[in-house]
mmCIF file of C-alpha atoms in Angstrom:
data_model
loop_
_atom_site.group_PDB
_atom_site.id
_atom_site.type_symbol
_atom_site.label_atom_id
_atom_site.label_comp_id
_atom_site.label_asym_id
_atom_site.label_seq_id
_atom_site.Cartn_x
_atom_site.Cartn_y
_atom_site.Cartn_z
ATOM 1 C CA MET A 1316 -17.926 -56.799 21.425
ATOM 2 C CA PRO A 1317 -20.176 -53.550 22.227
ATOM 3 C CA PRO A 1318 -18.449 -51.213 24.513
ATOM 4 C CA ARG A 1319 -19.015 -51.165 28.268
ATOM 5 C CA LYS A 1320 -20.529 -48.524 29.982
ATOM 6 C CA LEU A 1321 -18.167 -46.827 32.589
ATOM 7 C CA SER A 1322 -18.694 -44.032 35.397
ATOM 8 C CA LEU A 1323 -16.099 -41.604 35.459
ATOM 9 C CA ALA A 1324 -15.049 -39.118 38.433
ATOM 10 C CA GLY A 1325 -13.141 -37.073 36.138
ATOM 11 C CA PRO A 1326 -12.085 -36.362 32.406
ATOM 12 C CA ALA A 1327 -11.532 -39.506 30.734
ATOM 13 C CA THR A 1328 -8.190 -40.929 29.791
ATOM 14 C CA LEU A 1329 -6.651 -43.158 27.427
ATOM 15 C CA ARG A 1330 -7.048 -46.124 29.743
ATOM 16 C CA ASP A 1331 -10.839 -45.213 30.149
ATOM 17 C CA VAL A 1332 -11.248 -45.662 26.402
ATOM 18 C CA ALA A 1333 -9.183 -48.998 26.459
ATOM 19 C CA ARG A 1334 -11.422 -50.360 29.221
ATOM 20 C CA VAL A 1335 -14.599 -49.228 27.293
ATOM 21 C CA ALA A 1336 -13.519 -50.721 23.895
ATOM 22 C CA GLY A 1337 -12.039 -53.815 25.493
ATOM 23 C CA VAL A 1338 -8.545 -53.258 23.977
ATOM 24 C CA HIS A 1339 -5.128 -52.403 25.034
ATOM 25 C CA PRO A 1340 -4.263 -48.796 25.727
ATOM 26 C CA GLY A 1341 -1.670 -49.077 23.061
ATOM 27 C CA THR A 1342 -4.437 -50.024 20.548
ATOM 28 C CA VAL A 1343 -6.127 -47.058 21.571
ATOM 29 C CA SER A 1344 -3.217 -44.742 20.847
ATOM 30 C CA ARG A 1345 -2.868 -46.206 17.362
ATOM 31 C CA ALA A 1346 -6.594 -46.056 16.688
ATOM 32 C CA LEU A 1347 -6.769 -42.374 17.633
ATOM 33 C CA ASN A 1348 -3.741 -41.256 15.735
ATOM 34 C CA PRO A 1349 -4.737 -40.751 11.922
ATOM 35 C CA GLN A 1350 -1.128 -41.442 10.996
ATOM 36 C CA THR A 1351 -1.276 -44.954 12.687
ATOM 37 C CA ARG A 1352 -4.887 -45.996 12.570
ATOM 38 C CA GLY A 1353 -4.156 -47.999 9.380
ATOM 39 C CA LEU A 1354 -2.230 -50.408 11.766
ATOM 40 C CA VAL A 1355 -5.347 -51.533 13.660
ATOM 41 C CA ASN A 1356 -8.206 -53.669 12.574
ATOM 42 C CA GLU A 1357 -11.097 -51.421 11.020
ATOM 43 C CA ARG A 1358 -13.733 -52.941 13.319
ATOM 44 C CA THR A 1359 -11.398 -52.334 16.293
ATOM 45 C CA ALA A 1360 -10.714 -48.979 15.297
ATOM 46 C CA ARG A 1361 -14.252 -48.115 14.957
ATOM 47 C CA ARG A 1362 -14.854 -49.438 18.300
ATOM 48 C CA VAL A 1363 -12.172 -47.400 19.792
ATOM 49 C CA LEU A 1364 -13.406 -44.346 18.164
ATOM 50 C CA GLU A 1365 -17.069 -44.822 19.395
ATOM 51 C CA ALA A 1366 -15.767 -45.344 22.883
ATOM 52 C CA ALA A 1367 -13.605 -42.211 22.858
ATOM 53 C CA GLU A 1368 -16.740 -40.213 21.513
ATOM 54 C CA GLU A 1369 -18.884 -41.826 24.269
ATOM 55 C CA LEU A 1370 -16.517 -40.662 26.882
ATOM 56 C CA GLY A 1371 -15.789 -37.307 25.459
ATOM 57 C CA TYR A 1372 -12.139 -38.160 25.363
ATOM 58 C CA ARG A 1373 -9.749 -35.697 23.977
ATOM 59 C CA PRO A 1374 -6.175 -36.619 23.609
ATOM 60 C CA ASN A 1375 -3.598 -34.440 25.547
ATOM 61 C CA PRO A 1376 -1.389 -32.864 22.844
ATOM 62 C CA ILE A 1377 1.486 -32.156 25.469
ATOM 63 C CA ALA A 1378 1.509 -35.670 26.681
ATOM 64 C CA ARG A 1379 1.480 -36.921 22.981
ATOM 65 C CA GLY A 1380 4.211 -34.515 22.031
ATOM 66 C CA LEU A 1381 6.437 -35.924 24.781
ATOM 67 C CA ARG A 1382 5.850 -39.455 23.853
ATOM 68 C CA THR A 1383 6.342 -38.817 19.931
ATOM 69 C CA ASN A 1384 8.880 -35.742 20.154
ATOM 70 C CA ARG A 1385 6.364 -33.983 17.967
ATOM 71 C CA SER A 1386 3.969 -31.068 18.568
ATOM 72 C CA HIS A 1387 1.600 -32.066 15.875
ATOM 73 C CA THR A 1388 1.510 -28.400 14.913
ATOM 74 C CA ILE A 1389 2.941 -26.764 11.702
ATOM 75 C CA GLY A 1390 3.974 -23.278 11.173
ATOM 76 C CA VAL A 1391 2.326 -21.313 8.242
ATOM 77 C CA LEU A 1392 3.877 -18.095 7.036
ATOM 78 C CA VAL A 1393 1.852 -15.812 4.782
ATOM 79 C CA PRO A 1394 3.291 -12.748 3.278
ATOM 80 C CA ASP A 1395 -0.210 -10.638 3.267
ATOM 81 C CA LEU A 1396 -3.370 -12.180 4.864
ATOM 82 C CA MET A 1397 -5.382 -8.971 3.423
ATOM 83 C CA ASN A 1398 -4.588 -10.520 -0.032
ATOM 84 C CA PRO A 1399 -7.788 -12.601 -0.678
ATOM 85 C CA LEU A 1400 -5.997 -15.525 -2.665
ATOM 86 C CA PHE A 1401 -4.225 -16.676 0.495
ATOM 87 C CA ALA A 1402 -7.599 -17.402 2.277
ATOM 88 C CA ALA A 1403 -7.812 -20.483 -0.310
ATOM 89 C CA VAL A 1404 -4.248 -21.339 0.127
ATOM 90 C CA VAL A 1405 -4.507 -21.498 4.023
ATOM 91 C CA ARG A 1406 -7.799 -23.407 3.880
ATOM 92 C CA GLY A 1407 -5.957 -26.142 1.650
ATOM 93 C CA ILE A 1408 -3.266 -26.251 4.143
ATOM 94 C CA GLU A 1409 -5.685 -26.542 6.952
ATOM 95 C CA ASP A 1410 -7.770 -29.220 5.575
ATOM 96 C CA GLY A 1411 -4.782 -31.216 4.391
ATOM 97 C CA LEU A 1412 -3.064 -31.015 7.631
ATOM 98 C CA ARG A 1413 -6.262 -31.798 9.822
ATOM 99 C CA GLU A 1414 -6.739 -35.357 8.219
ATOM 100 C CA ALA A 1415 -3.355 -36.252 9.509
ATOM 101 C CA GLY A 1416 -3.977 -34.755 12.933
ATOM 102 C CA TYR A 1417 -1.853 -31.881 12.464
ATOM 103 C CA THR A 1418 -2.735 -27.941 13.255
ATOM 104 C CA PRO A 1419 -1.278 -25.035 11.393
ATOM 105 C CA LEU A 1420 -0.046 -22.128 13.488
ATOM 106 C CA ILE A 1421 -0.569 -19.179 11.059
ATOM 107 C CA ALA A 1422 1.488 -15.838 11.041
ATOM 108 C CA ASN A 1423 1.308 -12.814 8.749
ATOM 109 C CA THR A 1424 4.548 -11.243 7.795
ATOM 110 C CA ASP A 1425 3.256 -8.239 5.825
ATOM 111 C CA ASN A 1426 6.267 -8.965 3.477
ATOM 112 C CA ASP A 1427 8.619 -7.848 6.265
ATOM 113 C CA ALA A 1428 12.008 -9.582 6.820
ATOM 114 C CA THR A 1429 12.110 -8.696 10.409
ATOM 115 C CA ARG A 1430 8.535 -9.847 11.166
ATOM 116 C CA GLU A 1431 9.218 -13.047 9.192
ATOM 117 C CA ARG A 1432 12.351 -13.705 11.439
ATOM 118 C CA VAL A 1433 10.448 -13.093 14.565
ATOM 119 C CA ALA A 1434 7.689 -15.424 13.405
ATOM 120 C CA TYR A 1435 10.304 -18.137 12.766
ATOM 121 C CA GLU A 1436 11.724 -17.797 16.258
ATOM 122 C CA ALA A 1437 8.470 -17.788 17.915
ATOM 123 C CA MET A 1438 7.068 -20.761 16.276
ATOM 124 C CA SER A 1439 10.378 -22.623 16.832
ATOM 125 C CA ALA A 1440 9.936 -22.001 20.378
ATOM 126 C CA ARG A 1441 6.595 -23.461 20.282
ATOM 127 C CA GLN A 1442 8.394 -26.535 18.763
ATOM 128 C CA VAL A 1443 6.369 -26.648 15.684
ATOM 129 C CA ASP A 1444 7.183 -29.860 13.465
ATOM 130 C CA GLY A 1445 7.819 -28.004 10.193
ATOM 131 C CA PHE A 1446 7.025 -24.658 8.436
ATOM 132 C CA ILE A 1447 4.943 -24.110 5.253
ATOM 133 C CA ALA A 1448 6.137 -20.699 3.882
ATOM 134 C CA ALA A 1449 4.361 -18.664 1.166
ATOM 135 C CA THR A 1450 6.997 -15.922 1.874
ATOM 136 C CA ALA A 1451 9.827 -16.896 -0.049
ATOM 137 C CA VAL A 1452 11.922 -14.696 -2.248
ATOM 138 C CA ARG A 1453 14.246 -16.164 -4.809
ATOM 139 C CA ASP A 1454 17.491 -16.012 -2.527
ATOM 140 C CA HIS A 1455 16.041 -16.222 0.956
ATOM 141 C CA TRP A 1456 18.589 -16.471 3.656
ATOM 142 C CA LEU A 1457 16.005 -16.983 6.504
ATOM 143 C CA LEU A 1458 14.767 -20.087 4.628
ATOM 144 C CA ALA A 1459 18.230 -21.185 4.274
ATOM 145 C CA ASP A 1460 19.202 -20.714 7.951
ATOM 146 C CA GLN A 1461 15.962 -22.960 8.820
ATOM 147 C CA VAL A 1462 16.860 -25.633 6.609
ATOM 148 C CA GLY A 1463 20.393 -25.472 7.711
ATOM 149 C CA ALA A 1464 19.188 -26.077 11.249
ATOM 150 C CA GLY A 1465 17.425 -29.177 10.318
ATOM 151 C CA ALA A 1466 13.833 -27.662 10.112
ATOM 152 C CA LYS A 1467 11.328 -29.333 7.890
ATOM 153 C CA VAL A 1468 10.208 -26.522 5.364
ATOM 154 C CA VAL A 1469 7.884 -26.448 2.208
ATOM 155 C CA LEU A 1470 7.161 -23.697 -0.073
ATOM 156 C CA VAL A 1471 3.851 -22.773 -1.395
ATOM 157 C CA ASN A 1472 2.962 -20.447 -4.264
ATOM 158 C CA ARG A 1473 6.471 -19.176 -4.226
ATOM 159 C CA ARG A 1474 9.678 -20.814 -4.345
ATOM 160 C CA VAL A 1475 13.413 -20.316 -4.308
ATOM 161 C CA ASP A 1476 16.190 -20.614 -6.868
ATOM 162 C CA SER A 1477 17.574 -23.749 -5.231
ATOM 163 C CA ASP A 1478 15.792 -27.073 -5.725
ATOM 164 C CA ALA A 1479 16.856 -28.068 -2.107
ATOM 165 C CA ILE A 1480 13.537 -27.069 -0.544
ATOM 166 C CA PRO A 1481 10.285 -28.901 -1.419
ATOM 167 C CA ALA A 1482 7.904 -26.514 -3.218
ATOM 168 C CA VAL A 1483 4.572 -26.346 -5.098
ATOM 169 C CA THR A 1484 3.619 -23.458 -7.250
ATOM 170 C CA GLY A 1485 1.336 -22.968 -10.221
ATOM 171 C CA ASN A 1486 2.956 -23.516 -13.762
ATOM 172 C CA ASP A 1487 3.264 -19.730 -14.244
ATOM 173 C CA HIS A 1488 5.199 -20.188 -17.543
ATOM 174 C CA GLU A 1489 2.334 -22.036 -18.940
ATOM 175 C CA GLY A 1490 -0.307 -19.487 -17.594
ATOM 176 C CA ILE A 1491 1.340 -16.677 -19.069
ATOM 177 C CA ARG A 1492 1.641 -18.665 -22.396
ATOM 178 C CA LEU A 1493 -2.328 -19.051 -22.203
ATOM 179 C CA ALA A 1494 -2.666 -15.256 -21.809
ATOM 180 C CA VAL A 1495 -0.379 -14.256 -24.691
ATOM 181 C CA GLU A 1496 -1.964 -16.818 -26.999
ATOM 182 C CA HIS A 1497 -5.415 -15.633 -26.071
ATOM 183 C CA LEU A 1498 -4.376 -11.976 -27.073
ATOM 184 C CA ALA A 1499 -2.521 -13.168 -30.064
ATOM 185 C CA LYS A 1500 -5.617 -14.939 -31.577
ATOM 186 C CA LEU A 1501 -7.740 -11.727 -30.991
ATOM 187 C CA GLY A 1502 -5.123 -10.091 -33.346
ATOM 188 C CA HIS A 1503 -2.975 -8.155 -30.741
ATOM 189 C CA ARG A 1504 0.735 -7.711 -31.807
ATOM 190 C CA ARG A 1505 1.964 -4.985 -29.709
ATOM 191 C CA ILE A 1506 1.398 -6.496 -26.221
ATOM 192 C CA ALA A 1507 2.728 -4.907 -23.035
ATOM 193 C CA HIS A 1508 3.835 -6.402 -19.815
ATOM 194 C CA VAL A 1509 3.337 -5.099 -16.353
ATOM 195 C CA ALA A 1510 5.765 -7.459 -14.590
ATOM 196 C CA GLY A 1511 5.948 -8.351 -10.924
ATOM 197 C CA SER A 1512 9.089 -8.067 -8.690
ATOM 198 C CA GLN A 1513 11.929 -9.910 -10.118
ATOM 199 C CA ALA A 1514 13.159 -10.712 -6.501
ATOM 200 C CA LEU A 1515 10.105 -13.166 -6.408
ATOM 201 C CA TYR A 1516 9.914 -16.173 -8.184
ATOM 202 C CA THR A 1517 6.213 -15.594 -9.353
ATOM 203 C CA GLY A 1518 7.607 -12.192 -10.742
ATOM 204 C CA TRP A 1519 10.611 -13.817 -12.338
ATOM 205 C CA SER A 1520 8.880 -16.913 -13.792
ATOM 206 C CA ARG A 1521 5.909 -15.026 -15.258
ATOM 207 C CA HIS A 1522 8.229 -12.577 -16.882
ATOM 208 C CA ARG A 1523 10.259 -15.193 -18.391
ATOM 209 C CA GLY A 1524 7.045 -16.913 -19.470
ATOM 210 C CA PHE A 1525 5.855 -13.585 -21.390
ATOM 211 C CA LEU A 1526 9.229 -13.276 -23.072
ATOM 212 C CA ASP A 1527 9.025 -17.087 -24.225
ATOM 213 C CA ALA A 1528 5.517 -16.867 -25.272
ATOM 214 C CA MET A 1529 6.137 -13.815 -27.395
ATOM 215 C CA ARG A 1530 9.097 -15.230 -29.168
ATOM 216 C CA ALA A 1531 7.151 -18.376 -29.820
ATOM 217 C CA ARG A 1532 4.259 -16.416 -31.442
ATOM 218 C CA ARG A 1533 7.043 -14.525 -33.535
ATOM 219 C CA LEU A 1534 5.886 -11.154 -31.789
ATOM 220 C CA GLU A 1535 8.426 -8.471 -31.151
ATOM 221 C CA VAL A 1536 9.410 -8.001 -27.467
ATOM 222 C CA ASP A 1537 9.781 -4.341 -27.338
ATOM 223 C CA PRO A 1538 11.658 -3.507 -24.045
ATOM 224 C CA GLY A 1539 9.794 -0.301 -24.065
ATOM 225 C CA LEU A 1540 6.566 -2.180 -23.317
ATOM 226 C CA VAL A 1541 7.896 -4.007 -20.240
ATOM 227 C CA VAL A 1542 7.869 -2.291 -16.734
ATOM 228 C CA PHE A 1543 8.761 -3.977 -13.599
ATOM 229 C CA SER A 1544 6.803 -3.135 -10.535
ATOM 230 C CA ASP A 1545 8.190 -3.027 -7.039
ATOM 231 C CA ALA A 1546 5.156 -4.882 -5.574
ATOM 232 C CA PHE A 1547 2.288 -6.779 -6.394
ATOM 233 C CA ASN A 1548 -0.395 -4.245 -5.617
ATOM 234 C CA GLU A 1549 -2.802 -1.658 -7.400
ATOM 235 C CA ARG A 1550 -0.734 1.392 -6.670
ATOM 236 C CA GLU A 1551 2.259 -0.365 -8.426
ATOM 237 C CA GLY A 1552 -0.019 -1.485 -11.247
ATOM 238 C CA ALA A 1553 -1.246 1.989 -12.058
ATOM 239 C CA ARG A 1554 2.235 3.671 -11.872
ATOM 240 C CA CYS A 1555 3.694 0.959 -14.280
ATOM 241 C CA CYS A 1556 0.719 1.303 -16.663
ATOM 242 C CA GLY A 1557 1.051 5.296 -16.473
ATOM 243 C CA GLU A 1558 4.703 4.752 -17.284
ATOM 244 C CA LEU A 1559 3.871 2.732 -20.473
ATOM 245 C CA LEU A 1560 1.422 5.272 -21.510
ATOM 246 C CA ASP A 1561 3.915 8.139 -20.963
ATOM 247 C CA ARG A 1562 6.268 6.260 -23.071
ATOM 248 C CA ARG A 1563 3.802 6.993 -26.136
ATOM 249 C CA ARG A 1564 4.505 3.552 -27.768
ATOM 250 C CA ASP A 1565 1.629 2.024 -29.450
ATOM 251 C CA PHE A 1566 0.278 -1.088 -27.643
ATOM 252 C CA THR A 1567 -3.111 -2.824 -27.597
ATOM 253 C CA ALA A 1568 -2.876 -5.057 -24.701
ATOM 254 C CA ILE A 1569 -1.515 -5.568 -21.216
ATOM 255 C CA VAL A 1570 -0.363 -8.669 -19.648
ATOM 256 C CA ALA A 1571 -0.042 -7.928 -15.978
ATOM 257 C CA GLY A 1572 1.912 -9.985 -13.397
ATOM 258 C CA ASN A 1573 -1.217 -10.576 -11.118
ATOM 259 C CA ASP A 1574 -4.742 -9.308 -10.675
ATOM 260 C CA LEU A 1575 -3.920 -6.385 -8.256
ATOM 261 C CA LEU A 1576 -1.361 -5.133 -11.023
ATOM 262 C CA ALA A 1577 -4.178 -5.623 -13.603
ATOM 263 C CA LEU A 1578 -6.795 -3.549 -11.333
ATOM 264 C CA GLY A 1579 -3.868 -0.648 -11.154
ATOM 265 C CA CYS A 1580 -3.911 -0.935 -14.876
ATOM 266 C CA TYR A 1581 -7.671 -0.164 -14.888
ATOM 267 C CA ASP A 1582 -7.200 2.896 -12.835
ATOM 268 C CA ALA A 1583 -4.468 4.197 -15.112
ATOM 269 C CA LEU A 1584 -6.462 3.849 -18.157
ATOM 270 C CA GLU A 1585 -9.628 5.443 -16.855
ATOM 271 C CA GLU A 1586 -7.153 8.425 -15.763
ATOM 272 C CA ARG A 1587 -6.051 8.805 -19.300
ATOM 273 C CA ALA A 1588 -9.972 8.229 -20.769
ATOM 274 C CA LEU A 1589 -8.735 5.047 -22.509
ATOM 275 C CA ARG A 1590 -11.199 2.321 -23.053
ATOM 276 C CA CYS A 1591 -10.980 -1.279 -21.816
ATOM 277 C CA PRO A 1592 -11.167 -3.581 -23.780
ATOM 278 C CA GLU A 1593 -11.852 -1.565 -27.012
ATOM 279 C CA GLY A 1594 -8.746 0.456 -26.624
ATOM 280 C CA VAL A 1595 -6.467 -1.617 -24.506
ATOM 281 C CA SER A 1596 -7.311 -5.272 -23.379
ATOM 282 C CA VAL A 1597 -5.933 -6.451 -19.958
ATOM 283 C CA VAL A 1598 -5.257 -9.794 -18.723
ATOM 284 C CA GLY A 1599 -4.598 -10.359 -15.024
ATOM 285 C CA TYR A 1600 -3.093 -13.309 -13.148
ATOM 286 C CA ASN A 1601 -4.534 -15.575 -10.129
ATOM 287 C CA ASP A 1602 -8.419 -15.162 -10.537
ATOM 288 C CA MET A 1603 -8.629 -13.713 -7.060
ATOM 289 C CA PRO A 1604 -12.309 -13.390 -5.586
ATOM 290 C CA PHE A 1605 -14.591 -10.842 -7.104
ATOM 291 C CA VAL A 1606 -12.531 -9.785 -10.142
ATOM 292 C CA GLU A 1607 -15.411 -11.030 -12.108
ATOM 293 C CA ARG A 1608 -17.661 -8.207 -10.485
ATOM 294 C CA PHE A 1609 -15.415 -5.390 -11.690
ATOM 295 C CA ARG A 1610 -16.188 -3.399 -14.828
ATOM 296 C CA PRO A 1611 -15.301 -4.990 -17.260
ATOM 297 C CA PRO A 1612 -14.901 -8.385 -15.527
ATOM 298 C CA LEU A 1613 -11.355 -9.252 -15.588
ATOM 299 C CA THR A 1614 -9.917 -11.673 -18.127
ATOM 300 C CA THR A 1615 -7.340 -13.603 -15.984
ATOM 301 C CA VAL A 1616 -5.207 -16.687 -15.359
ATOM 302 C CA ARG A 1617 -6.720 -18.761 -12.742
ATOM 303 C CA VAL A 1618 -4.303 -20.611 -10.272
ATOM 304 C CA PRO A 1619 -5.894 -23.488 -8.163
ATOM 305 C CA HIS A 1620 -5.068 -21.832 -4.745
ATOM 306 C CA TYR A 1621 -6.799 -24.226 -2.658
ATOM 307 C CA GLU A 1622 -5.290 -27.282 -4.352
ATOM 308 C CA LEU A 1623 -1.718 -25.421 -3.763
ATOM 309 C CA GLY A 1624 -2.440 -25.475 -0.064
ATOM 310 C CA ALA A 1625 -3.452 -28.944 0.140
ATOM 311 C CA THR A 1626 -0.453 -30.019 -1.988
ATOM 312 C CA ALA A 1627 1.650 -28.066 0.327
ATOM 313 C CA ALA A 1628 0.166 -29.920 3.233
ATOM 314 C CA ALA A 1629 0.743 -33.354 1.579
ATOM 315 C CA LEU A 1630 4.343 -32.361 0.912
ATOM 316 C CA MET A 1631 4.945 -31.635 4.444
ATOM 317 C CA LEU A 1632 3.536 -34.819 5.626
ATOM 318 C CA GLU A 1633 5.773 -36.771 3.194
ATOM 319 C CA GLN A 1634 8.654 -34.823 4.650
ATOM 320 C CA LEU A 1635 7.691 -35.780 8.096
ATOM 321 C CA ARG A 1636 7.010 -39.437 7.427
ATOM 322 C CA SER A 1637 10.340 -40.009 6.026
ATOM 323 C CA ARG A 1638 13.807 -38.537 6.226
ATOM 324 C CA GLU A 1639 14.572 -40.002 2.687
ATOM 325 C CA ALA A 1640 11.721 -38.115 1.023
ATOM 326 C CA PRO A 1641 13.271 -36.086 -1.798
ATOM 327 C CA PRO A 1642 12.643 -32.202 -2.137
ATOM 328 C CA ARG A 1643 10.150 -32.345 -4.765
ATOM 329 C CA GLN A 1644 9.354 -29.332 -7.156
ATOM 330 C CA LEU A 1645 5.775 -29.382 -8.007
ATOM 331 C CA GLU A 1646 3.768 -27.321 -10.525
ATOM 332 C CA LEU A 1647 -0.157 -27.217 -10.920
ATOM 333 C CA ALA A 1648 -1.914 -26.417 -14.009
ATOM 334 C CA PRO A 1649 -3.415 -22.930 -14.694
ATOM 335 C CA GLU A 1650 -6.566 -22.041 -16.680
ATOM 336 C CA LEU A 1651 -7.352 -18.928 -18.652
ATOM 337 C CA VAL A 1652 -10.714 -17.408 -17.702
ATOM 338 C CA ILE A 1653 -12.115 -15.214 -20.377
ATOM 339 C CA ARG A 1654 -14.286 -12.351 -19.500
ATOM 340 C CA GLY A 1655 -14.911 -8.950 -20.499
ATOM 341 C CA SER A 1656 -11.490 -7.139 -20.330
ATOM 342 C CA THR A 1657 -10.100 -8.523 -23.648
ATOM 343 C CA ALA A 1658 -11.298 -8.124 -26.978
ATOM 344 C CA PRO A 1659 -10.173 -7.916 -30.743
ATOM 345 C CA VAL A 1660 -7.819 -5.241 -31.659
ATOM 346 C CA ALA A 1661 -9.755 -2.023 -32.639
ATOM 347 C CA ASP A 1662 -8.944 0.753 -34.782
ATOM 348 C CA THR A 1663 -6.672 3.408 -33.380
ATOM 349 C CA GLY A 1664 -9.366 6.170 -33.401
ATOM 350 C CA ASP A 1665 -11.548 4.042 -31.123
ATOM 351 C CA ARG A 1666 -9.231 4.010 -28.203
ATOM 352 C CA ALA A 1667 -10.387 7.309 -26.566
ATOM 353 C CA THR A 1668 -13.632 7.946 -24.885
ATOM 354 C CA THR A 1669 -15.058 9.827 -22.017
ATOM 355 C CA ARG A 1670 -16.038 6.574 -20.290
ATOM 356 C CA THR A 1671 -13.481 4.026 -19.411
ATOM 357 C CA ALA A 1672 -12.487 1.147 -17.609
ATOM 358 C CA GLY A 1673 -13.973 1.205 -14.083
ATOM 359 C CA LYS A 1674 -14.464 -0.954 -11.152
ATOM 360 C CA GLY A 1675 -17.987 -0.778 -10.649
ATOM 361 C CA PRO A 1676 -20.227 -3.824 -10.217
ATOM 362 C CA ALA A 1677 -20.483 -6.025 -13.280
ATOM 363 C CA GLY A 1678 -24.370 -5.711 -13.376
ATOM 364 C CA GLN A 1679 -23.814 -1.908 -13.975
ATOM 365 C CA ARG A 1680 -25.025 -0.742 -17.247
ATOM 366 C CA ARG A 1681 -22.285 -0.687 -19.842
ATOM 367 C CA THR A 1682 -21.611 2.549 -21.614
ATOM 368 C CA GLU A 1683 -22.784 2.881 -25.231
ATOM 369 C CA GLY A 1684 -20.425 1.279 -27.727
ATOM 370 C CA GLU A 1685 -19.096 -1.258 -25.145
ATOM 371 C CA SER A 1686 -18.862 -4.869 -26.477
ATOM 372 C CA GLY A 1687 -19.268 -8.057 -24.799
ATOM 373 C CA THR A 1688 -21.479 -9.490 -22.218
ATOM 374 C CA ALA A 1689 -20.597 -8.641 -18.695
ATOM 375 C CA GLY A 1690 -21.443 -11.795 -17.355
ATOM 376 C CA GLU A 1691 -19.926 -13.860 -19.889
ATOM 377 C CA THR A 1692 -17.190 -16.247 -18.811
ATOM 378 C CA ARG A 1693 -15.160 -18.827 -20.684
ATOM 379 C CA THR A 1694 -12.243 -21.034 -19.574
ATOM 380 C CA ALA A 1695 -9.262 -22.447 -21.331
ATOM 381 C CA ARG A 1696 -7.404 -25.044 -19.536
ATOM 382 C CA ALA A 1697 -3.685 -25.530 -19.957
ATOM 383 C CA GLY A 1698 -2.618 -28.067 -22.412
ATOM 384 C CA LYS A 1699 -0.903 -31.319 -21.391
ATOM 385 C CA ALA A 1700 1.064 -30.962 -18.394
ATOM 386 C CA ASP A 1701 4.581 -30.947 -18.280
ATOM 387 C CA ARG A 1702 7.001 -33.607 -16.367
ATOM 388 C CA ASN A 1703 6.851 -31.463 -13.181
ATOM 389 C CA THR A 1704 3.084 -30.602 -13.213
ATOM 390 C CA ALA A 1705 1.411 -32.533 -10.461
ATOM 391 C CA SER A 1706 -2.122 -33.043 -9.101
ATOM 392 C CA LEU A 1707 -2.993 -34.290 -5.442
ATOM 393 C CA ASP A 1708 -3.344 -37.675 -6.723
ATOM 394 C CA THR A 1709 0.499 -38.086 -6.735
ATOM 395 C CA LEU A 1710 0.747 -37.359 -3.175
ATOM 396 C CA GLN A 1711 -1.675 -39.728 -1.525
#
């Protein structure tokens, strides 16, 4: 039955949509809610949607919240919105929630516990239905308090030591293995590691992955070639790389805990007039935007950040739909992106030069003697996923 025309004196209501579509108001409510639309005949649902569009009807979120005891908003806490990788994570979360009729409420904590606590309190006052947090440290009392109070919480990118909170991360252990394998195949034996903070799961798991990968390759793990950063930023990368160089231990490659630490290594190598990659190869982690435009373009481990966000949204919806949903711990497979910052081991005499690693555009003329093609990129995907590795398909 085609929708009937209706003259309105004010904004359209749910009953107006029902009259135009020729159905019961309860049917309209179910058809307009993505979570219950499947309960309505497809043709009827289409008729309801067309009637709502014709009338310009917009559901009243406050009224809906009173009926369902839900606000259909999810609090999203991000540690640093200036870090470009979180843009993709948030976009994935937003897209995943929108399909189910939920809206994210985003807060930036700047890695500050006080700001994070205030954000949780403010979002709780707005009666969000749950929290997706990218701010976790391994022992996180704030998260423990939220879960203890009955809040729905999902972790993304980082997790805690406990398995009690649902989480989705990259498979950091496998990602670092890809980096070490790549360097070993290029002939590197003395490989240094600029590790992330061990208070963060990403820093801890990547460090463990480095140790395991070196041992699996029967390569010496020299404690003097491992430096721990206090934060995942460029300044700490430069400090840690400088400390490695001050120790005067021979090494030919660095595996950095993330891309910002790797770029800090570029700074330290340039200051010491060392070539990258001819003297020291550098591998980052994350493949954040624009690292392919630095000179040399950064070899790095790519993490599927958009998919992390979308999977976190799916985990949250899973928790909201069922009180019995288990707190699943999921890992997404990384891939190695090979660019210009890694090369075969060079003779010791080739390490020093007056031109070094820098962060100019990839298209800038390379100095005489530099090898490789600035724009060349190859990827090496992770091998068969382990039992915890998941894709979005497992959450649909």
